[in-house]
């Protein structure tokens, strides 16, 4: 299903979207942008919306990940008694929501997390519930950011992987295309109510979109050959290259916390009086403490070991279950690394050091 | 969508045994899981997630045997946040329990074979589970040699049980303490009473001549001195990483193949169900695909001996 | 060779004479930031740059856990601007490192360092590590096309450089002038810091609303702590479990506790290098927080950290006649 939406009617569309499902949108803020609840924003004028919503240009600095995989999520609640406890009834799952303006790299990121948050004893319920409750409406990247390299890892500025609906910027309008069945249903629901500003798209619009998508692909600023990595990494774990790979790293978790596919977590209990909750909170494989055992032993005490682990996890051990690496090429870890470490350069360095051997 | 995998059941602490004291005391807890109207089924070598609600969870090996008539037991050393809180609990208090997790020892493949069980410190817990299983099914296994070492006589766990084995000679038993030797013998003779100072190069004959069970020395040395035959034998070793490394080296020297040596690995764990990421050896999670690995498997896994 | 010949030769000679085991400098990256590089051989010095784009504070590679795992890097020569020499003083005065472990190559007449985020906000299409020079009040950037962009220096430098009072090295074993003639940015007065004044002018409820809106954004990635060369405790209180002072959960109370603890552990130590703020991936105004704290330390104790390598460390001074803090409390 294809619809056309004039840009100046976007506010009407957003109001409409917010009726059946709670609407979340990418918002420019003091921290480089993140997703926020539409109803919490005080936007009425068109200009405001254009300035505030990040539907073009650089993506939100914080990926859409945190909307489904929250930094702090409750696993269950309990009541404490002297030497005893009782679990509380779980609250109802999240109500239906729509994430509007998800970038294709973030959409592909969810596909990676889908594979990682499932194990032999079942999946992470909080994530799976959020995944089911959220309809993902993506917007293609007309102008990719400075460190984007999505096309080198199986992606595209207009990839529809993991999304329910994809928007393509046609200049004066957006083309809305349904990708999945729920996306189609949602779009036809909008159409019923959006009489007057949501139009059926014609063949010409679809062609314009293909051209725009092709042009955007040419604008992806960085390319790197990752095709040889799986073979190279198979034999390079004990290579000397890891000792030299990122000596400037300061061991913070900025790269992993801004990554659309990182999902490592810690579990903690929070207690107030007799009431408590077990929560999962983001953690990072770049932290020394991450693998520190209570005995004092730490199998990944050195930063080079942690870097190697992260690199292998992105490009060898994990993936999106469809043959692509667990990196979606969004470039956030490059642009925002406080130490200036460049993942693309690391890929090249590993490839050239180990590729010939 | 699956049921919430983090949910746990209440388990009542029915009994507590203080195995040893010191700065890192070890206790064995007998648990009565509330939801399991039937037996809490598991394999020797498997683990459970034990919760002290309000403090957190700890991934611990089950220390009791899997047979129907045995109550569920875990042996826990006080080292971190959760284990410290657990040590504060009393009989009648409740802990949270989920599991069993992990793979357990492949005992079905070991039937008919001779076994070496080589344990050190609190690492004996999963071996105790295995040992109980062997006891209950004694005829299915060949000769069983049990090595267990601790820092000192006081640091030994399962002391009464070992004493019973010693009295009844159910297994070939080699108990040892890491005694520090001075130039003129052990630093404190009294503490060493009953623990033979032996010529490690000729331990075997010492034992046969003197019917000795208790020795001084490090576990890998004792194993080396006894020099068990690899013929149709499986060796299982659990304990501190440094001990495991030396035991494995020694066994290889004795001709044990990598598929004849098994061990359990310890890593920092959180979820216990292969989601949270931290216990990986390359693409393999210790919590789900371990903690039991053959040495042959470990040779192919990165950071297994880190 | 990207270093001036005289400096390049001096650094090579340091290896040759056996004076140092490594030299710490910055190399260009493919983005507009620059990256620390520990040269172990004279040849590696070749890639070093003095570009104002190379802004990370390098000293973290002297005090980090990683540096302590690798004592072979010492004695070490470091290329240090004024702000970094002040911090080195502080590290020496609290015995974090010995003076003889560090050979200080002082970079004098520092005209300021360029904030990559301010740069990319002004030149969003800029790629790579462009040639950048500071000419008086202008920063001249050579874009890939060869075109020159001239931008106002005060609009482009790091926030910390707008407040800098240490353009010249406080200590050095060798000195190199970054520009021929010193031409500093007139620093924001410590007494009239508009950022701090705006906070002070707020009534408590407004002030809390402000910090709340900022702290809510913190993702607890530890970049502020890990980028700080003065955060080198072996067991950091922010990640201890027994007792657990700050929970891992990311929410306003824990984020607030986290940042307050971080600030409190830098009282009398912070030299306002602003590296925490620069490192923050979500742009928290951490420099403002540190400047406010520094002002309080100055006001209460008349103390400024890092001015003297053999100076005393504020929190280890005890003087029974000291009335500064108590006098303040009695008011």
GROMACS .gro file of C-alpha atoms in nm, chain C residues 36-330:
model
  295
  699UNK     CA    1   4.581   1.001   2.148
  700UNK     CA    2   4.879   0.800   2.029
  701UNK     CA    3   5.149   0.650   2.243
  702UNK     CA    4   5.465   0.643   2.033
  703UNK     CA    5   5.703   0.367   2.138
  704UNK     CA    6   5.959   0.434   1.867
  705UNK     CA    7   6.099   0.756   1.715
  706UNK     CA    8   5.930   0.668   1.384
  707UNK     CA    9   5.584   0.676   1.539
  708UNK     CA   10   5.631   1.041   1.633
  709UNK     CA   11   5.598   1.117   1.264
  710UNK     CA   12   5.219   1.101   1.268
  711UNK     CA   13   5.175   1.349   1.550
  712UNK     CA   14   4.982   1.667   1.488
  713UNK     CA   15   4.960   2.000   1.665
  714UNK     CA   16   4.632   2.087   1.493
  715UNK     CA   17   4.382   2.272   1.712
  716UNK     CA   18   4.138   1.997   1.611
  717UNK     CA   19   4.332   1.745   1.819
  718UNK     CA   20   4.156   1.837   2.139
  719UNK     CA   21   4.138   1.530   2.368
  720UNK     CA   22   4.315   1.566   2.701
  721UNK     CA   23   4.594   1.312   2.668
  722UNK     CA   24   4.676   1.281   3.036
  723UNK     CA   25   4.416   1.010   3.089
  724UNK     CA   26   4.666   0.777   2.925
  725UNK     CA   27   4.909   0.848   3.208
  726UNK     CA   28   4.680   0.769   3.497
  727UNK     CA   29   4.425   0.517   3.366
  728UNK     CA   30   4.402   0.158   3.483
  729UNK     CA   31   4.535   0.063   3.145
  730UNK     CA   32   4.845   0.275   3.201
  731UNK     CA   33   4.898   0.109   3.535
  732UNK     CA   34   4.877  -0.232   3.370
  733UNK     CA   35   5.158  -0.114   3.145
  734UNK     CA   36   5.434   0.049   3.350
  735UNK     CA   37   5.679   0.007   3.061
  736UNK     CA   38   5.546   0.325   2.902
  737UNK     CA   39   5.720   0.530   3.171
  738UNK     CA   40   5.922   0.750   3.175
  739UNK     CA   41   5.699   0.911   2.921
  740UNK     CA   42   5.710   1.241   2.737
  741UNK     CA   43   5.379   1.414   2.687
  742UNK     CA   44   5.283   1.702   2.462
  743UNK     CA   45   5.095   1.922   2.707
  744UNK     CA   46   4.914   2.252   2.669
  745UNK     CA   47   4.876   2.492   2.960
  746UNK     CA   48   4.558   2.329   3.085
  747UNK     CA   49   4.724   1.991   3.084
  748UNK     CA   50   5.033   2.110   3.269
  749UNK     CA   51   4.806   2.246   3.541
  750UNK     CA   52   4.648   1.906   3.570
  751UNK     CA   53   4.990   1.739   3.572
  752UNK     CA   54   5.078   1.959   3.868
  753UNK     CA   55   4.771   1.837   4.048
  754UNK     CA   56   4.856   1.474   3.971
  755UNK     CA   57   5.212   1.526   4.100
  756UNK     CA   58   5.095   1.707   4.411
  757UNK     CA   59   4.864   1.420   4.506
  758UNK     CA   60   5.135   1.166   4.421
  759UNK     CA   61   4.941   1.011   4.135
  760UNK     CA   62   5.265   1.012   3.938
  761UNK     CA   63   5.621   1.116   4.017
  762UNK     CA   64   5.762   1.417   3.840
  763UNK     CA   65   6.052   1.209   3.708
  764UNK     CA   66   5.813   0.970   3.534
  765UNK     CA   67   5.694   1.244   3.301
  766UNK     CA   68   5.892   1.458   3.060
  767UNK     CA   69   5.676   1.760   2.988
  768UNK     CA   70   5.687   1.905   2.639
  769UNK     CA   71   5.503   2.230   2.703
  770UNK     CA   72   5.299   2.365   2.414
  771UNK     CA   73   5.305   2.739   2.473
  772UNK     CA   74   5.088   3.028   2.348
  773UNK     CA   75   4.790   2.792   2.313
  774UNK     CA   76   4.526   2.968   2.102
  775UNK     CA   77   4.255   2.721   2.201
  776UNK     CA   78   4.127   2.388   2.074
  777UNK     CA   79   3.836   2.337   1.840
  778UNK     CA   80   3.518   2.168   1.956
  779UNK     CA   81   3.424   1.905   1.696
  780UNK     CA   82   3.054   1.943   1.772
  781UNK     CA   83   3.064   2.321   1.731
  782UNK     CA   84   3.258   2.272   1.410
  783UNK     CA   85   3.017   2.023   1.260
  784UNK     CA   86   2.723   2.241   1.362
  785UNK     CA   87   2.876   2.523   1.156
  786UNK     CA   88   3.007   2.310   0.871
  787UNK     CA   89   2.778   2.007   0.858
  788UNK     CA   90   2.915   1.880   0.528
  789UNK     CA   91   3.274   1.886   0.648
  790UNK     CA   92   3.445   1.549   0.619
  791UNK     CA   93   3.765   1.411   0.759
  792UNK     CA   94   4.036   1.589   0.953
  793UNK     CA   95   4.076   1.916   0.767
  794UNK     CA   96   4.369   2.147   0.782
  795UNK     CA   97   4.290   2.402   1.051
  796UNK     CA   98   4.490   2.703   1.160
  797UNK     CA   99   4.412   2.980   1.399
  798UNK     CA  100   4.482   3.326   1.266
  799UNK     CA  101   4.399   3.585   1.525
  800UNK     CA  102   4.028   3.580   1.593
  801UNK     CA  103   3.961   3.349   1.301
  802UNK     CA  104   3.987   2.978   1.253
  803UNK     CA  105   4.068   2.890   0.896
  804UNK     CA  106   3.946   2.550   0.784
  805UNK     CA  107   4.046   2.407   0.451
  806UNK     CA  108   3.756   2.199   0.324
  807UNK     CA  109   3.795   1.894   0.102
  808UNK     CA  110   3.712   2.102  -0.203
  809UNK     CA  111   4.008   2.324  -0.119
  810UNK     CA  112   3.781   2.608  -0.020
  811UNK     CA  113   3.871   2.799   0.292
  812UNK     CA  114   3.613   2.855   0.560
  813UNK     CA  115   3.682   3.138   0.802
  814UNK     CA  116   3.497   3.104   1.130
  815UNK     CA  117   3.501   3.308   1.449
  816UNK     CA  118   3.743   3.152   1.697
  817UNK     CA  119   3.533   3.217   2.008
  818UNK     CA  120   3.238   3.042   1.845
  819UNK     CA  121   3.441   2.736   1.761
  820UNK     CA  122   3.670   2.659   2.054
  821UNK     CA  123   3.581   2.420   2.332
  822UNK     CA  124   3.383   2.568   2.616
  823UNK     CA  125   3.683   2.515   2.843
  824UNK     CA  126   3.901   2.732   2.619
  825UNK     CA  127   3.663   3.024   2.664
  826UNK     CA  128   3.736   3.005   3.035
  827UNK     CA  129   4.104   2.922   3.011
  828UNK     CA  130   4.348   3.109   3.229
  829UNK     CA  131   4.642   2.880   3.161
  830UNK     CA  132   4.750   2.940   2.806
  831UNK     CA  133   5.112   2.888   2.898
  832UNK     CA  134   5.264   2.572   3.043
  833UNK     CA  135   5.303   2.592   3.419
  834UNK     CA  136   5.584   2.339   3.408
  835UNK     CA  137   5.790   2.204   3.126
  836UNK     CA  138   6.112   2.030   3.045
  837UNK     CA  139   6.104   2.167   2.694
  838UNK     CA  140   5.891   2.438   2.547
  839UNK     CA  141   5.746   2.481   2.202
  840UNK     CA  142   5.537   2.777   2.088
  841UNK     CA  143   5.219   2.676   1.908
  842UNK     CA  144   5.189   3.018   1.749
  843UNK     CA  145   5.454   3.282   1.714
  844UNK     CA  146   5.287   3.542   1.923
  845UNK     CA  147   5.055   3.470   2.209
  846UNK     CA  148   4.703   3.577   2.118
  847UNK     CA  149   4.466   3.442   2.374
  848UNK     CA  150   4.097   3.459   2.394
  849UNK     CA  151   4.002   3.696   2.671
  850UNK     CA  152   3.885   3.444   2.929
  851UNK     CA  153   3.545   3.458   3.086
  852UNK     CA  154   3.611   3.607   3.428
  853UNK     CA  155   3.593   3.359   3.711
  854UNK     CA  156   3.396   3.611   3.912
  855UNK     CA  157   3.156   3.687   3.634
  856UNK     CA  158   3.104   3.353   3.467
  857UNK     CA  159   2.767   3.400   3.296
  858UNK     CA  160   2.692   3.028   3.310
  859UNK     CA  161   2.755   3.010   3.682
  860UNK     CA  162   2.583   3.343   3.742
  861UNK     CA  163   2.272   3.224   3.563
  862UNK     CA  164   2.261   2.920   3.791
  863UNK     CA  165   2.322   3.131   4.101
  864UNK     CA  166   2.046   3.371   4.002
  865UNK     CA  167   1.790   3.093   3.998
  866UNK     CA  168   1.573   3.027   4.299
  867UNK     CA  169   1.623   2.671   4.425
  868UNK     CA  170   1.317   2.532   4.255
  869UNK     CA  171   1.427   2.675   3.919
  870UNK     CA  172   1.777   2.552   3.972
  871UNK     CA  173   1.657   2.204   4.045
  872UNK     CA  174   1.431   2.214   3.741
  873UNK     CA  175   1.734   2.308   3.532
  874UNK     CA  176   1.958   2.033   3.664
  875UNK     CA  177   1.676   1.788   3.649
  876UNK     CA  178   1.621   1.858   3.280
  877UNK     CA  179   1.991   1.800   3.224
  878UNK     CA  180   2.052   1.500   3.449
  879UNK     CA  181   1.752   1.317   3.312
  880UNK     CA  182   1.946   1.287   2.990
  881UNK     CA  183   2.248   1.112   3.141
  882UNK     CA  184   2.288   0.759   3.003
  883UNK     CA  185   2.552   0.660   3.260
  884UNK     CA  186   2.809   0.554   3.004
  885UNK     CA  187   3.094   0.662   3.237
  886UNK     CA  188   3.252   0.872   2.959
  887UNK     CA  189   3.286   1.171   3.196
  888UNK     CA  190   3.464   0.962   3.455
  889UNK     CA  191   3.674   0.763   3.212
  890UNK     CA  192   3.787   1.072   3.022
  891UNK     CA  193   3.897   1.244   3.343
  892UNK     CA  194   4.272   1.204   3.408
  893UNK     CA  195   4.204   1.274   3.776
  894UNK     CA  196   3.953   0.988   3.812
  895UNK     CA  197   4.211   0.720   3.868
  896UNK     CA  198   4.101   0.546   4.189
  897UNK     CA  199   4.174   0.175   4.176
  898UNK     CA  200   3.825   0.097   4.304
  899UNK     CA  201   3.588   0.365   4.184
  900UNK     CA  202   3.303   0.434   4.424
  901UNK     CA  203   3.070   0.465   4.126
  902UNK     CA  204   3.092   0.098   4.047
  903UNK     CA  205   3.135  -0.061   4.387
  904UNK     CA  206   2.885  -0.325   4.490
  905UNK     CA  207   2.962  -0.365   4.857
  906UNK     CA  208   2.845  -0.121   4.965
  907UNK     CA  209   2.660  -0.002   4.658
  908UNK     CA  210   2.647   0.378   4.660
  909UNK     CA  211   2.490   0.430   4.322
  910UNK     CA  212   2.254   0.186   4.160
  911UNK     CA  213   2.301   0.111   3.795
  912UNK     CA  214   1.945   0.208   3.712
  913UNK     CA  215   1.928   0.508   3.484
  914UNK     CA  216   1.684   0.753   3.635
  915UNK     CA  217   1.689   1.097   3.788
  916UNK     CA  218   1.778   1.004   4.148
  917UNK     CA  219   2.060   0.769   4.053
  918UNK     CA  220   2.190   0.996   3.778
  919UNK     CA  221   2.196   1.283   4.026
  920UNK     CA  222   2.377   1.074   4.284
  921UNK     CA  223   2.623   0.964   4.018
  922UNK     CA  224   2.714   1.314   3.905
  923UNK     CA  225   2.722   1.454   4.259
  924UNK     CA  226   2.958   1.180   4.373
  925UNK     CA  227   3.176   1.237   4.072
  926UNK     CA  228   3.194   1.610   4.141
  927UNK     CA  229   3.254   1.564   4.514
  928UNK     CA  230   3.545   1.334   4.446
  929UNK     CA  231   3.706   1.610   4.244
  930UNK     CA  232   3.669   1.886   4.501
  931UNK     CA  233   3.995   2.074   4.527
  932UNK     CA  234   4.140   1.853   4.256
  933UNK     CA  235   3.955   1.941   3.937
  934UNK     CA  236   4.158   2.178   3.721
  935UNK     CA  237   3.859   2.265   3.500
  936UNK     CA  238   4.001   2.105   3.188
  937UNK     CA  239   3.644   2.044   3.074
  938UNK     CA  240   3.725   1.699   2.940
  939UNK     CA  241   3.417   1.549   3.111
  940UNK     CA  242   3.194   1.786   2.922
  941UNK     CA  243   3.374   1.728   2.595
  942UNK     CA  244   3.351   1.351   2.633
  943UNK     CA  245   2.982   1.344   2.723
  944UNK     CA  246   2.795   1.186   2.433
  945UNK     CA  247   2.469   1.357   2.531
  946UNK     CA  248   2.611   1.706   2.595
  947UNK     CA  249   2.546   1.741   2.966
  948UNK     CA  250   2.679   2.077   3.094
  949UNK     CA  251   2.933   1.903   3.315
  950UNK     CA  252   3.190   2.180   3.273
  951UNK     CA  253   2.944   2.421   3.428
  952UNK     CA  254   2.900   2.187   3.722
  953UNK     CA  255   3.276   2.167   3.767
  954UNK     CA  256   3.326   2.543   3.735
  955UNK     CA  257   3.064   2.607   3.999
  956UNK     CA  258   3.240   2.362   4.229
  957UNK     CA  259   3.576   2.519   4.155
  958UNK     CA  260   3.434   2.862   4.236
  959UNK     CA  261   3.307   2.736   4.569
  960UNK     CA  262   3.646   2.587   4.654
  961UNK     CA  263   3.810   2.918   4.569
  962UNK     CA  264   3.553   3.114   4.767
  963UNK     CA  265   3.560   2.892   5.076
  964UNK     CA  266   3.924   2.794   5.090
  965UNK     CA  267   4.103   3.037   4.864
  966UNK     CA  268   4.243   2.731   4.692
  967UNK     CA  269   4.312   2.672   4.325
  968UNK     CA  270   4.425   2.327   4.229
  969UNK     CA  271   4.723   2.244   4.016
  970UNK     CA  272   4.911   2.571   4.023
  971UNK     CA  273   5.213   2.423   4.197
  972UNK     CA  274   5.356   2.072   4.150
  973UNK     CA  275   5.478   2.054   4.508
  974UNK     CA  276   5.169   2.232   4.638
  975UNK     CA  277   4.950   2.074   4.896
  976UNK     CA  278   4.633   1.896   4.809
  977UNK     CA  279   4.335   2.082   4.952
  978UNK     CA  280   4.170   1.794   5.130
  979UNK     CA  281   4.490   1.684   5.300
  980UNK     CA  282   4.558   2.024   5.456
  981UNK     CA  283   4.471   2.048   5.822
  982UNK     CA  284   4.523   2.371   6.007
  983UNK     CA  285   4.358   2.420   6.347
  984UNK     CA  286   4.351   2.794   6.284
  985UNK     CA  287   4.163   2.741   5.963
  986UNK     CA  288   3.840   2.934   5.989
  987UNK     CA  289   3.739   2.946   5.627
  988UNK     CA  290   3.496   2.659   5.612
  989UNK     CA  291   3.365   2.678   5.967
  990UNK     CA  292   3.330   3.057   5.950
  991UNK     CA  293   3.120   3.003   5.646
  992UNK     CA  294   2.900   2.747   5.820
  993UNK     CA  295   2.842   2.975   6.120
   0.00000   0.00000   0.00000
